[in-house]
Amino acid sequence: MPHPATWLKPLPQGLSCEPGGFFVDPVRPVDRAVVTHAHSDHARPGHRAVLASPATLALMQARLGEEACLSWQALGWGEVLRLGDVLLSLQPAGHVLGSAQVVMEYRGSRAVVSGDYKRAPDPTCAPFVPVPCDVFVTEATFALPVFRHPPAAAEIGRLLQSRALFPERTHVVGCYSLGKCQRLIALLRAAGWDRPVFLHGALAPMCRVYEAQGVRLGDLRPATVAAKAELVGSIVLAPPSAVGENWARRLAEPVVGMASGWMRVRQRAKQGGVELPLVISDHADWDELNATVDEVGAPEVWVTHGREEALIHAIGKRGVTGRALRMLGYGDEDDAGGESPPAPSPRPPPSRGGGADSSPPPLEGGGWGEGPSGRGAR
Amino acid sequence: MIAFAALLERLVFTPGRNAKIALLRRYFETTPDPDRGIGLAAVTGALAFAAAKPGLIRDLAAARTDPELFAWSYDYVGDLAETVALMWPTVATGEKAPSLAEVVHTLETAPKGALPGIVADWLDTSDPSVRFALLKLITGGLRVGVSSRLAKVALAELSGGRIGADEIEEVWHGVAPPFLSLFAWAEGTGPRPDPDAAPNFRPLMLAHPLEPGDLAGLDPAVLRAEWKWDGIRVQLVATPLGRRLFSRGADDISPAFPEIVEAMAFHAVLDGELLVLRDGVVAPFADLQQRLNRKIVTAKLLREFPVAVRLYDMLFEGAEDVRPLPFDARRARLEDFFARTRPARMDVSAMIPFGTVEDLAALRDGARAASIEGLMLKRGDSPYVPGRPKGLWWKWKRDPLTVDAVLMYAQRGHGKRSSFYSDFTFGLWRPAETGGEELVPVGKAYFGFSDAELGFLDRWVRAHTVGRFGPVREVEKALVLEVAFDAAQFSTRHRSGVALRFPRISRIRTDKPAAEADRLATLMRVVEGA
Ligand SMILES: [Zn+2]
Ligand SMILES: [Zn+2]
């Protein structure tokens, strides 16, 4: 049984599955990319062929445009695709809508790339499914024991309490446009907030995709300054970059909130000038990271990005071998609550088969299909 | 404890005054006795148990956490109590977090040795937010950005407008945690706590600055004038239950001035100015500063910086509240009282006779003693009203004095200005012993200039450095600065023999050659003219 280290390798482009002929979440344009989820640090434009869950494809296309990659292929939960000698399938990661773990089996050994994930319940996406494996590839964004996310419903309760105490002020909550925003809306609805939720313009497109994918978000309205009077006493969501700007200051005596796992640490909240820090994260906290490692039972855990030293130290004491991959280019989307704009295309999309004609792209060697492709079987 | 921790979480991040008041008010409304009173004491700094050392928290952390994980976490979070609050391992004890009153009572009574075990049990039953509040409370590191005044305003709001914050202030020093009678009064379920027997602070009456436009409307016939002395405003309260000396901000400063407290052998509430007084002459404010904010008052301090109170007004005589009386009547009562009791270390502020508003202007301009800031004008019919009522009292500060001095040395500033040379020592010319003229430093200024001027001065210093002494640069004696100051006074502690009060750079005189800057003798005439 070949050790996963012989067939799954961290390269500058991303994690490379050589016998399958693809990369997972590549940060540079590649021929074939398997994408865990649609956040900008994982889903980048310029690949020839992309494979992901149906919802991730929809979110990527809305974010990057349908021209950003040449071909798109959806893979449903648990469906198995054979690529060379590799059996590939996707399982939910519980991070955002469509977020997947990539399960790869090669000659009897199994590696799981979890992408970003969390274990706390989220009404807007399918829950994480633990898959036993030989190597578990994990993130470590919040891998310090000081990060223990409280129940999200309790944090929403604090927001609504503040709204009740300051009914004449506008509560603006900074949140990432994909995932956090929709989760907040769903949590508000679950807490009984059935009034309109107002959105900064940057948040609307992703909400539309969520709705199209069947996630009900209720009455959403644009938060324009023209509607200032209507915004008195309302809840407004905006990207983190906008809440500190003049845009937010023009609202009625805003209470500036921020929903992020980083809000757990006072200094981080203070630096951002946040008045109402809400500790709500879409990443696994310290306890979830450790519990997940134990649950999947992998003797070896690779850490892609985040605070790997603490996690590797902790699992090492339980006999699990940790390895830091130190992969660059990940972790922007939730860092400091800051939103990274959709990554600019590092290169123009690949030329269509080298010709100027509009013939369909050559699938052999470029697209996805049954059986080994020309490149993958090299 | 949970409600108190939640209050802290919000207060710490809330910048707005009104929002802080609303948060406090909600806490008072929704938290039962005695917890809310203990919470009030905690935010106003009125709790009195000995704070535990940070070592206690370190030891607890060492016993319950992995040392490497703790080190990484502490490094990331940067605050010991917060790190431990966040990473304390959760144990499902099924017990409730302790109440604030229980915590404070235990801290006041438990033997020191029992504390680590008790605190660990508390941490086990708490969530991170309660753990943080607990650890900060225990180590005395609770900083919430709430003044005691703000808490009193919030408390007053409980009464729905029936009671003002000033009225709370009046009874404040007569009540103690958990303030049951105070809350009962604010909520209308109990009588006003009787403060009159206790030595309580009464909010001061303050003056408005006199604007040039106000002059025409003044009627000299109803105005009374006094000097505005440059010390600190104090209130002397002596009742059968005790004696207290309060600052203007209601801080009890009695321990710093035992000789005044000793002299308060009467029953009255008096308003006055605290001054360092030697043989009847008021010393510079800098001398009084030697006595402020001292925990321990040594015999040497008492001897070298003897203080006295110059009395301005009377608020109570015995138990009688004389504040509703007009100023003239109160003044007569004060003079009577003073003649009868003759308290040591006190005198009565002199009334300045004058005929017209022009006389007043001349008096103000002629006042050059460093210890006089200007004039106080009071209507003879004004009652003693807390706060800053309009149209009753005015302060008329004299114009600042200026001198053209030469920049001699510069030093880097602190904090935001640490990359700039922003502390400037300047000097004036005097005859040198060797013949000719020499510069002698007369003061140091580190404000008064704009950011642009600071940039100019910083560049000028760097380009004209002639010597370095540690952080100090000596510069070419070529740049003239116009320095404004409020007063000048003889000083044996300065090489020049003169000390400036509140010097600041008012202009950069690149137009003026250094040789034409002022002489020390000119400044000395200002001092002597006082
Ligand atoms: Zn993500
Ligand atoms: Zn990520």
Coordinates of N, CA and C and ligand atoms in Angstrom, one line a residue, chain A residues 37 39 41-42 95 116 283 305 330-333, ligand 2:
Chain A
H37 N -14.1 24.5 -2.1 CA -15.1 25.5 -1.9 C -14.8 26.8 -2.5
H39 N -14.5 30.0 -1.7 CA -13.8 31.1 -1.2 C -12.6 31.5 -2.1
D41 N -9.6 32.2 -1.8 CA -8.2 31.7 -1.6 C -8.2 30.2 -2.0
H42 N -9.3 29.6 -2.2 CA -9.3 28.2 -2.6 C -9.8 28.0 -4.1
H95 N -18.4 23.9 6.0 CA -17.8 25.3 6.1 C -18.7 26.3 5.5
D116 N -11.4 24.0 4.1 CA -11.8 24.6 5.4 C -13.0 23.9 5.9
H283 N -14.9 28.3 10.7 CA -13.8 27.4 10.8 C -13.9 26.6 12.1
H305 N -2.6 25.2 6.3 CA -2.3 26.6 6.7 C -2.9 26.9 8.0
Y330 N -3.3 30.5 1.2 CA -4.6 30.2 1.9 C -4.8 31.0 3.1
G331 N -6.1 31.1 3.5 CA -6.3 31.7 4.8 C -6.6 33.1 4.8
D332 N -6.9 33.7 3.6 CA -7.2 35.1 3.6 C -8.6 35.4 3.9
E333 N -9.5 34.5 3.6 CA -10.9 34.9 3.6 C -11.4 35.2 5.0
Ligands
ZN2 ZN -9.4 29.1 3.5

